[in-house]
Amino acid sequence: MRYIIIGAGAVGGAIGGRLAQSGREVVLVARGAHLAALRAGGLRLTVPEGELTHRLPAVDGPDTVGELRADDVLILAVKTQDTEAALAAWGPAPVAGGGTAAERLPLLCAQNGVEGQRLALRRFRHVYGVCVWLPATHVEPGVVSAAGTPLTGMLHLGRCPYGTDDTLRRIAADLERAHFEAPVVPDVARWQYAKLLGNLANAIEAVSGPLESEQARALYERVRAEGEAVLAAAGIAYASPEEQKEARGDKITLVPLPGAQRGGGSSWQSLARGTGTIEADHLNGEIVLLGRLHGVPTPLNELLQRLADTAARERRAAGSLPVAELVRLADEVDQGSSR
């Protein structure tokens, strides 16, 4: 199988680089300065054993890669807000022997949240969910770091909306030869919703910095409690913290990497790089949506969604709002919603 990594940033670059290291054929899809750097000097992947350089085909879309092959696997690793554009570009791409990518090829959504795969199912027949536990950073154009050891990450895989198949098991075997654990599960959504609850902290981290103070951690617990109430009302099951801890064990330990300090998660990185967009609409916004559908108030997640969107749109620095001020705003909206 050949792996086409649509969005070769932090997560996509780490997956693509490790697959290439294990001998798999990989094509990277990127844009702008990152694409130029990949073409000029290859993908530089910094991992605990050192810096690895992979000179791989790098393209900006299906027109550049040429006719797709029947054994291609598409791994969608763009941020959720960029999903629709990627699906529109890749879905109609012709596959050797007839048909299109949307009709014939497996598409793995290696993304935060659950919206990406719902969008994908509108266009693609063979959609798979991935619960991504992979601490990685897009350091600069052409450079990605992944600090986990002994495994680079854990990727729970499952069909969407439910089930498993032989294609997925073959993909999992390739990933497990590439420094990942890749459990194939029939209920991948349980793991994705569990991770979504954790990702509700992303907006706090992006707006006010890492959750290092008691104030910040207490605020996250309030935000998470809204999420848990919403999932309960919607009848959505999710893996418990104990189940997640048991699955991870000590398989992924972060180590300091020279020149590749991890300042924060995906949302923090979006603000730090000044991309102009952020995932909050599909993380905190997912909880807001479900709350509105099921009659559960979500004032704190609404606040974080709004603040994160504004910070991204105005290209503010990551962590620019003091956590004490964020907590004050949260107290105000919480009190207002209870009146």
XYZ file of C-alpha atoms in Angstrom:
339
model
C 0.000 0.000 0.000
C 1.039 3.574 -0.665
C 0.125 6.164 1.958
C -0.886 9.658 0.884
C -0.725 12.007 3.883
C -3.159 14.859 3.243
C -1.848 17.505 5.621
C 1.758 16.669 6.464
C 1.984 18.944 9.512
C 2.574 17.775 13.082
C 0.424 14.631 13.132
C 0.579 13.914 9.405
C 4.313 14.518 9.235
C 4.981 12.220 12.197
C 2.830 9.429 10.754
C 4.244 9.842 7.255
C 7.843 10.023 8.420
C 7.571 6.957 10.625
C 5.826 4.971 7.860
C 8.579 5.940 5.415
C 11.231 4.927 7.951
C 9.626 1.471 8.179
C 9.850 1.040 4.406
C 6.336 2.050 3.365
C 5.795 4.177 0.272
C 4.611 7.655 1.312
C 3.488 10.835 -0.458
C 3.206 14.064 1.543
C 0.577 16.704 0.771
C 1.244 20.223 2.016
C 1.096 23.851 0.930
C 2.970 27.124 1.072
C 6.334 27.388 2.777
C 6.013 23.897 4.264
C 5.576 22.345 0.823
C 8.535 24.310 -0.539
C 10.731 23.128 2.347
C 9.643 19.499 1.923
C 10.537 19.646 -1.760
C 13.853 21.383 -1.168
C 15.241 19.458 1.797
C 12.827 16.632 2.607
C 10.879 16.052 5.794
C 13.058 16.506 8.860
C 11.481 14.474 11.656
C 12.995 14.955 15.094
C 12.359 11.972 17.380
C 14.030 10.695 20.565
C 16.628 8.725 18.584
C 17.670 11.805 16.594
C 16.730 13.759 13.473
C 15.590 11.711 10.494
C 15.419 13.182 7.000
C 12.974 11.622 4.544
C 13.100 12.784 0.936
C 9.584 11.890 -0.136
C 7.341 13.016 -2.984
C 5.653 16.234 -1.848
C 2.604 17.591 -3.680
C -0.072 20.232 -3.250
C -3.022 18.127 -4.405
C -4.273 15.247 -6.546
C -3.430 16.951 -9.830
C 0.259 16.938 -8.898
C 0.395 13.345 -7.677
C -1.164 12.058 -10.913
C -3.551 9.129 -11.250
C -4.142 7.433 -7.950
C -3.477 3.720 -7.499
C -5.925 1.098 -6.344
C -3.667 0.311 -3.366
C -3.495 3.916 -2.139
C -4.565 4.790 1.403
C -5.542 8.405 2.088
C -4.751 9.693 5.577
C -6.573 12.966 6.212
C -4.569 14.898 8.805
C -5.635 18.490 8.117
C -7.361 20.488 10.835
C -11.132 19.969 10.819
C -11.776 23.480 9.520
C -9.805 22.559 6.376
C -11.549 19.227 5.851
C -14.219 20.244 3.370
C -11.712 21.769 0.961
C -9.510 18.675 1.136
C -12.433 16.308 0.549
C -13.645 18.363 -2.407
C -10.180 18.189 -3.979
C -9.429 14.516 -3.391
C -12.864 12.891 -3.684
C -13.195 13.209 -7.494
C -9.563 12.232 -8.199
C -9.429 9.332 -10.704
C -8.082 5.940 -9.664
C -6.291 3.590 -12.040
C -8.725 1.018 -13.420
C -11.737 3.309 -13.100
C -13.710 5.126 -10.469
C -12.704 7.883 -8.082
C -10.978 8.146 -4.742
C -14.335 8.761 -3.056
C -15.707 5.544 -4.535
C -12.751 3.224 -4.130
C -10.066 4.292 -1.674
C -9.954 4.049 2.125
C -9.867 7.421 3.885
C -8.565 7.579 7.469
C -9.515 10.721 9.403
C -6.552 11.294 11.730
C -8.070 14.393 13.314
C -9.334 15.751 16.601
C -13.070 15.661 17.250
C -15.662 13.745 15.234
C -16.842 16.191 12.584
C -14.189 15.367 9.968
C -15.421 11.828 9.446
C -19.052 12.956 9.285
C -18.087 15.353 6.509
C -16.107 12.584 4.821
C -19.053 10.169 4.828
C -20.975 12.611 2.624
C -18.410 12.037 -0.151
C -16.388 8.882 0.561
C -17.694 5.304 0.778
C -14.873 3.865 2.891
C -14.256 6.126 5.877
C -12.315 5.194 9.005
C -11.967 7.056 12.270
C -8.670 7.472 14.080
C -8.352 8.466 17.726
C -5.004 10.231 17.680
C -2.769 10.148 20.760
C 0.398 11.501 19.195
C 2.338 14.364 20.832
C 3.873 16.145 17.851
C 4.815 19.681 16.870
C 5.090 21.437 13.516
C 8.323 23.226 14.410
C 8.942 25.193 11.203
C 8.533 24.634 7.449
C 9.872 21.184 6.645
C 10.445 20.241 10.309
C 8.216 18.159 12.600
C 9.024 16.751 16.035
C 7.468 13.792 17.841
C 8.745 13.355 21.386
C 7.071 10.095 22.407
C 9.048 6.994 23.384
C 9.161 3.998 23.193
C 6.120 4.492 20.947
C 5.618 7.620 18.882
C 1.867 7.444 19.390
C -1.288 5.385 19.801
C -3.861 5.364 17.009
C -7.147 3.581 17.697
C -8.704 2.656 14.336
C -12.262 1.741 13.368
C -14.745 1.917 10.535
C -17.222 4.779 10.490
C -19.751 4.636 11.902
C -18.993 1.202 13.376
C -17.028 -1.988 12.777
C -13.697 -3.237 11.477
C -12.414 -4.924 8.309
C -9.352 -6.528 6.729
C -8.217 -3.274 5.088
C -7.994 -1.657 8.495
C -6.089 -4.594 9.936
C -3.496 -4.343 7.134
C -3.101 -0.624 7.781
C -2.770 -1.266 11.518
C -0.009 -3.802 10.858
C 1.930 -1.195 8.863
C 1.494 1.392 11.619
C 2.667 -1.044 14.269
C 5.861 -1.616 12.291
C 6.337 2.173 12.339
C 6.577 2.972 16.095
C 2.817 3.155 16.720
C 0.316 1.059 18.585
C -2.785 0.784 16.402
C -5.630 -1.092 18.099
C -8.444 -1.986 15.662
C -11.727 -1.503 17.507
C -15.382 -1.718 16.418
C -16.335 1.339 18.485
C -13.681 3.922 17.653
C -16.130 6.732 18.436
C -15.940 5.810 22.157
C -12.254 6.674 22.103
C -12.751 9.803 20.003
C -15.390 11.244 22.327
C -13.157 10.507 25.317
C -10.356 12.422 23.621
C -12.791 15.218 22.736
C -13.408 15.772 26.446
C -9.665 16.188 26.930
C -9.419 18.457 23.902
C -11.853 20.906 25.537
C -8.765 22.184 27.343
C -7.142 23.132 24.020
C -8.917 26.475 23.870
C -7.897 27.326 27.446
C -4.295 26.507 26.581
C -4.399 28.529 23.357
C -6.010 31.583 24.947
C -4.269 31.589 28.350
C -1.314 29.208 28.131
C -0.595 25.717 29.510
C -2.785 24.430 32.347
C -0.096 24.807 34.993
C -2.011 26.651 37.718
C -4.769 25.421 40.007
C -7.005 28.120 38.528
C -6.538 26.810 35.005
C -7.025 23.177 35.977
C -10.155 23.988 37.969
C -11.583 25.876 35.001
C -10.933 22.890 32.745
C -12.822 20.625 35.168
C -15.840 22.937 34.909
C -15.602 22.953 31.117
C -15.268 19.167 31.022
C -18.276 18.762 33.348
C -20.388 20.573 30.736
C -19.078 18.168 28.114
C -19.844 15.106 30.214
C -23.382 16.376 30.893
C -23.947 16.905 27.175
C -22.671 13.452 26.201
C -24.873 11.875 28.870
C -27.935 13.726 27.568
C -27.125 12.690 24.008
C -26.615 9.048 25.019
C -23.038 9.055 23.676
C -20.666 6.550 25.280
C -16.985 7.321 25.807
C -13.978 5.515 27.238
C -13.407 6.292 30.904
C -10.226 7.983 32.152
C -9.265 4.677 33.783
C -9.711 2.800 30.496
C -7.623 5.376 28.650
C -4.888 5.246 31.283
C -4.779 1.459 31.128
C -4.563 1.519 27.310
C -1.690 4.014 27.293
C 0.244 2.660 30.258
C 3.855 3.818 29.985
C 3.985 3.294 26.230
C 4.330 6.988 25.330
C 6.680 9.028 27.502
C 7.683 12.514 26.375
C 11.375 13.363 26.304
C 12.936 16.789 25.676
C 14.099 17.209 22.083
C 16.838 19.732 21.217
C 15.484 22.676 19.235
C 11.953 21.274 19.288
C 10.375 22.351 22.559
C 6.669 21.499 22.627
C 4.892 24.668 23.747
C 1.360 23.291 23.557
C -1.199 21.223 21.699
C -2.731 21.683 18.271
C -4.804 24.791 19.071
C -1.871 26.481 20.847
C 0.278 25.719 17.805
C -2.310 27.255 15.455
C -2.140 30.548 17.360
C 1.633 30.379 17.715
C 2.009 29.970 13.930
C -0.584 32.678 13.206
C -2.613 30.484 10.856
C -5.746 32.612 11.243
C -7.929 29.592 12.068
C -8.390 27.252 15.011
C -10.261 24.008 15.773
C -12.441 25.377 18.574
C -15.635 25.251 16.464
C -15.213 21.475 16.233
C -14.027 20.822 19.801
C -15.770 23.144 22.260
C -18.209 23.881 19.437
C -19.144 20.188 19.227
C -20.225 20.332 22.865
C -22.127 23.554 22.199
C -23.915 21.940 19.247
C -24.895 18.836 21.204
C -25.967 20.990 24.146
C -28.333 22.965 21.932
C -29.707 19.789 20.377
C -30.366 18.183 23.758
C -31.271 21.168 25.923
C -28.115 21.283 28.051
C -26.565 24.715 28.803
C -22.909 25.035 27.784
C -21.927 28.636 28.634
C -18.259 27.891 29.358
C -17.679 26.021 26.116
C -19.489 28.796 24.221
C -17.170 31.348 25.842
C -14.030 29.393 24.975
C -15.188 28.788 21.423
C -15.763 32.532 20.951
C -12.496 33.608 22.572
C -10.419 31.084 20.632
C -12.049 31.998 17.321
C -11.446 35.700 17.976
C -7.824 35.122 18.972
C -7.184 33.124 15.800
C -8.952 35.597 13.531
C -7.053 38.543 15.031
C -3.804 36.516 15.061
C -3.177 37.139 18.737
C -0.232 35.509 20.439
C -0.855 32.151 22.085
C -1.538 32.581 25.809
C -2.219 36.315 25.514
C -5.170 36.413 27.973
C -4.145 35.965 31.643
C -5.798 32.924 33.165
C -7.200 35.006 36.029
C -9.048 37.167 33.501
C -10.319 34.077 31.682
C -11.637 32.656 34.955
C -13.350 35.979 35.718
C -15.095 35.880 32.326
C -16.072 32.251 32.903
C -17.582 33.116 36.307
C -19.600 35.912 34.709
C -21.098 33.769 31.957
C -21.705 30.893 34.358
C -23.590 33.169 36.749
C -25.553 34.693 33.874
C -26.662 31.299 32.597
C -27.909 30.241 36.037
C -30.242 33.220 36.466
